Amino acid sequence: MQILHPFVGSIQQYFKETSEPDRYRPDHCPQCEANRPLMAHGFYSRTLVDVEFDSSIRVRRYLCHCCKRTVSLLPSFALPYLRFGITVIALFLIARLLSGHTLSAAAAAATLSHMPYQRGQFWVRRFRSQAERLCAALAALLAPPSAPNFVSGALLMLQSIGWIAAHRFLFADLRVHLLGWPAFLAPNGRLAALRPAAPRG
Ligand SMILES: [Zn+2]
């Protein structure tokens, strides 16, 4: 299960912060609710593309002794299951959907001039289908602005709150993904619990 790293700051600061295993060790398990601190369990690495960053980052993992499942602490500038960071996706969506730029101009605004246009279309499609849900969820933080549709409303709310701050609230408190969970994890981003196979015969 992925949860949010409590750390707030830049990618460079994140690298320093993750070197100490005990500093952000969860004091209980979010999966079985065991009230024992989790045990540091190494890292996995994932790629991340963000403004002036295109490399891999290490994500700290912890293990629960009771349920034997792992919890990874994902930094808040990265979205679960997406290689691109929140900042570049935000720049792209604002340029495309709020300012009305072309796909290629929006990619340039997001510092991603050479990305295939299909990637931008994919973000737009996912954001459009998630916009109404975002408006409803973010209304807990901010009165909805007057906007012609949910897409503009959600973008304006995200701009006011700050995309990463909004993501922290959506993901940590509500398990809502900014662009919607991939179909295999819908609706709340948790892998379905594996049930023991029924006895045969
Ligand atoms: Zn557990």
CSV table of C-alpha atoms and ligand atoms in Angstrom, one decimal:
chain,number,residue,atom,x,y,z
A,1,MET,CA,0.0,0.0,0.0
A,2,GLN,CA,1.2,3.5,-0.8
A,3,ILE,CA,0.8,6.3,1.7
A,4,LEU,CA,2.1,9.8,1.7
A,5,HIS,CA,5.5,10.6,3.0
A,6,PRO,CA,5.0,13.2,5.8
A,7,PHE,CA,7.9,15.2,4.3
A,8,VAL,CA,7.0,18.4,2.5
A,9,GLY,CA,9.6,20.0,0.3
A,10,SER,CA,11.7,19.8,-2.9
A,11,ILE,CA,13.0,16.7,-4.6
A,12,GLN,CA,16.6,17.6,-3.5
A,13,GLN,CA,15.5,17.9,0.1
A,14,TYR,CA,13.6,14.6,-0.2
A,15,PHE,CA,16.8,12.8,-1.1
A,16,LYS,CA,18.5,13.9,2.2
A,17,GLU,CA,15.4,13.2,4.3
A,18,THR,CA,14.9,9.6,3.2
A,19,SER,CA,18.4,8.5,4.3
A,20,GLU,CA,17.3,8.1,7.9
A,21,PRO,CA,15.0,5.1,8.3
A,22,ASP,CA,13.6,6.0,11.7
A,23,ARG,CA,12.7,9.6,11.1
A,24,TYR,CA,9.4,9.0,9.4
A,25,ARG,CA,8.7,5.4,10.5
A,26,PRO,CA,5.0,4.9,10.7
A,27,ASP,CA,3.9,4.2,14.3
A,28,HIS,CA,1.1,1.9,13.3
A,29,CYS,CA,0.0,-0.2,10.3
A,30,PRO,CA,-2.6,1.5,8.0
A,31,GLN,CA,-3.6,-1.9,6.6
A,32,CYS,CA,-4.3,-4.1,9.7
A,33,GLU,CA,-4.4,-1.3,12.3
A,34,ALA,CA,-1.8,-3.1,14.4
A,35,ASN,CA,-0.6,-0.6,17.0
A,36,ARG,CA,3.1,-1.4,16.5
A,37,PRO,CA,5.7,0.7,14.7
A,38,LEU,CA,6.5,-0.7,11.3
A,39,MET,CA,10.0,-1.9,10.4
A,40,ALA,CA,12.2,-0.3,7.8
A,41,HIS,CA,12.2,-2.6,4.7
A,42,GLY,CA,14.5,-1.0,2.2
A,43,PHE,CA,13.5,1.0,-0.8
A,44,TYR,CA,12.1,0.6,-4.2
A,45,SER,CA,13.1,2.9,-7.0
A,46,ARG,CA,10.7,4.6,-9.4
A,47,THR,CA,11.3,7.0,-12.2
A,48,LEU,CA,10.1,10.6,-11.9
A,49,VAL,CA,9.9,13.4,-14.5
A,50,ASP,CA,9.4,16.8,-13.1
A,51,VAL,CA,10.6,20.4,-13.8
A,52,GLU,CA,14.3,20.0,-14.4
A,53,PHE,CA,14.3,16.5,-13.1
A,54,ASP,CA,14.3,13.2,-15.0
A,55,SER,CA,15.7,10.4,-13.0
A,56,SER,CA,14.8,7.8,-10.4
A,57,ILE,CA,13.9,8.4,-6.8
A,58,ARG,CA,14.0,6.0,-3.9
A,59,VAL,CA,10.8,5.3,-2.1
A,60,ARG,CA,11.1,4.1,1.5
A,61,ARG,CA,9.3,0.9,2.4
A,62,TYR,CA,8.2,-0.4,5.8
A,63,LEU,CA,7.0,-3.8,6.8
A,64,CYS,CA,4.3,-4.7,9.3
A,65,HIS,CA,5.1,-7.6,11.5
A,66,CYS,CA,1.5,-8.5,12.1
A,67,CYS,CA,0.1,-8.6,8.6
A,68,LYS,CA,3.4,-9.0,6.7
A,69,ARG,CA,2.4,-6.4,4.2
A,70,THR,CA,4.5,-3.5,3.2
A,71,VAL,CA,3.7,0.2,3.2
A,72,SER,CA,5.6,2.6,1.0
A,73,LEU,CA,6.0,6.3,1.7
A,74,LEU,CA,5.5,8.2,-1.6
A,75,PRO,CA,6.7,11.8,-1.7
A,76,SER,CA,3.9,14.3,-2.2
A,77,PHE,CA,5.3,15.7,-5.5
A,78,ALA,CA,4.8,12.3,-7.2
A,79,LEU,CA,1.4,10.7,-8.1
A,80,PRO,CA,0.8,7.0,-7.5
A,81,TYR,CA,1.1,5.0,-10.8
A,82,LEU,CA,2.3,8.0,-12.9
A,83,ARG,CA,5.9,8.7,-13.9
A,84,PHE,CA,5.3,12.4,-14.2
A,85,GLY,CA,5.3,14.7,-11.2
A,86,ILE,CA,2.4,16.8,-10.1
A,87,THR,CA,4.0,20.1,-11.0
A,88,VAL,CA,4.5,19.3,-14.7
A,89,ILE,CA,1.1,17.8,-15.0
A,90,ALA,CA,-0.4,20.8,-13.3
A,91,LEU,CA,1.4,23.2,-15.7
A,92,PHE,CA,0.2,21.2,-18.7
A,93,LEU,CA,-3.4,21.0,-17.6
A,94,ILE,CA,-3.6,24.7,-16.8
A,95,ALA,CA,-2.1,25.7,-20.1
A,96,ARG,CA,-4.3,23.3,-22.1
A,97,LEU,CA,-7.7,23.4,-20.2
A,98,LEU,CA,-7.7,26.8,-18.6
A,99,SER,CA,-5.7,28.9,-21.0
A,100,GLY,CA,-6.7,27.1,-24.1
A,101,HIS,CA,-3.3,26.4,-25.5
A,102,THR,CA,-2.6,23.7,-28.1
A,103,LEU,CA,-1.2,20.4,-26.9
A,104,SER,CA,2.3,21.3,-28.0
A,105,ALA,CA,2.2,24.7,-26.4
A,106,ALA,CA,0.9,23.2,-23.2
A,107,ALA,CA,3.7,20.7,-23.3
A,108,ALA,CA,6.2,23.5,-23.7
A,109,ALA,CA,4.6,25.4,-20.7
A,110,ALA,CA,5.1,22.2,-18.7
A,111,THR,CA,8.8,22.1,-19.7
A,112,LEU,CA,8.1,18.9,-21.7
A,113,SER,CA,8.4,20.2,-25.3
A,114,HIS,CA,9.3,16.9,-26.8
A,115,MET,CA,6.8,14.6,-25.2
A,116,PRO,CA,4.4,12.7,-27.4
A,117,TYR,CA,1.1,14.5,-27.7
A,118,GLN,CA,-0.8,11.3,-26.7
A,119,ARG,CA,0.6,11.7,-23.2
A,120,GLY,CA,-1.0,15.1,-22.8
A,121,GLN,CA,-4.3,13.8,-24.3
A,122,PHE,CA,-4.2,11.0,-21.7
A,123,TRP,CA,-3.8,13.4,-18.8
A,124,VAL,CA,-6.6,15.6,-20.2
A,125,ARG,CA,-8.9,12.6,-20.6
A,126,ARG,CA,-8.3,11.4,-17.1
A,127,PHE,CA,-8.6,14.8,-15.6
A,128,ARG,CA,-11.9,15.5,-17.3
A,129,SER,CA,-13.4,12.3,-16.0
A,130,GLN,CA,-12.1,13.1,-12.5
A,131,ALA,CA,-13.1,16.8,-12.4
A,132,GLU,CA,-16.6,16.5,-10.9
A,133,ARG,CA,-15.2,14.3,-8.1
A,134,LEU,CA,-12.4,16.7,-7.4
A,135,CYS,CA,-14.8,19.6,-7.1
A,136,ALA,CA,-16.9,17.7,-4.6
A,137,ALA,CA,-13.9,16.6,-2.6
A,138,LEU,CA,-12.1,20.0,-2.6
A,139,ALA,CA,-15.3,21.8,-1.5
A,140,ALA,CA,-14.3,20.7,2.0
A,141,LEU,CA,-11.4,23.1,1.8
A,142,LEU,CA,-12.7,25.9,-0.3
A,143,ALA,CA,-16.0,27.3,-1.6
A,144,PRO,CA,-16.4,26.3,-5.2
A,145,PRO,CA,-15.7,29.2,-7.6
A,146,SER,CA,-18.1,30.2,-10.2
A,147,ALA,CA,-17.0,28.3,-13.3
A,148,PRO,CA,-18.7,27.2,-16.5
A,149,ASN,CA,-18.0,23.5,-15.9
A,150,PHE,CA,-16.4,21.0,-13.5
A,151,VAL,CA,-13.1,21.0,-15.4
A,152,SER,CA,-12.6,24.8,-14.9
A,153,GLY,CA,-13.9,24.7,-11.4
A,154,ALA,CA,-11.5,21.9,-10.4
A,155,LEU,CA,-8.6,23.7,-12.0
A,156,LEU,CA,-9.4,26.9,-10.2
A,157,MET,CA,-9.7,25.2,-6.9
A,158,LEU,CA,-6.4,23.3,-7.4
A,159,GLN,CA,-4.7,26.6,-8.3
A,160,SER,CA,-6.1,28.3,-5.1
A,161,ILE,CA,-5.2,25.5,-2.8
A,162,GLY,CA,-1.9,24.6,-4.4
A,163,TRP,CA,-1.8,21.3,-6.4
A,164,ILE,CA,0.5,19.5,-4.0
A,165,ALA,CA,-1.3,20.6,-0.9
A,166,ALA,CA,-4.6,19.5,-2.6
A,167,HIS,CA,-3.1,16.2,-3.5
A,168,ARG,CA,-2.0,15.7,0.2
A,169,PHE,CA,-5.6,16.2,1.3
A,170,LEU,CA,-7.1,14.1,-1.5
A,171,PHE,CA,-4.8,11.2,-1.2
A,172,ALA,CA,-4.0,11.1,2.5
A,173,ASP,CA,-7.5,11.8,3.8
A,174,LEU,CA,-9.8,10.6,1.0
A,175,ARG,CA,-7.7,8.2,-1.1
A,176,VAL,CA,-8.7,10.2,-4.1
A,177,HIS,CA,-6.2,10.4,-7.0
A,178,LEU,CA,-5.8,13.7,-8.8
A,179,LEU,CA,-6.2,12.0,-12.2
A,180,GLY,CA,-8.4,9.1,-11.0
A,181,TRP,CA,-7.1,5.6,-10.0
A,182,PRO,CA,-6.1,3.3,-12.8
A,183,ALA,CA,-9.0,0.9,-13.5
A,184,PHE,CA,-7.3,-2.1,-11.7
A,185,LEU,CA,-7.3,-0.1,-8.5
A,186,ALA,CA,-10.6,1.8,-8.7
A,187,PRO,CA,-12.4,3.0,-6.7
A,188,ASN,CA,-10.1,3.8,-3.8
A,189,GLY,CA,-6.6,2.9,-4.8
A,190,ARG,CA,-6.3,-0.3,-2.8
A,191,LEU,CA,-5.6,-3.6,-4.2
A,192,ALA,CA,-8.6,-5.8,-3.6
A,193,ALA,CA,-7.9,-8.1,-0.6
A,194,LEU,CA,-7.0,-11.5,-1.8
A,195,ARG,CA,-9.5,-14.0,-0.6
A,196,PRO,CA,-8.3,-17.5,0.1
A,197,ALA,CA,-9.3,-19.9,-2.6
A,198,ALA,CA,-12.4,-21.8,-1.9
A,199,PRO,CA,-11.8,-25.4,-1.1
A,200,ARG,CA,-12.4,-27.6,-4.1
A,201,GLY,CA,-14.2,-30.9,-4.4
B,1,ZN,ZN,-0.3,-4.6,9.3
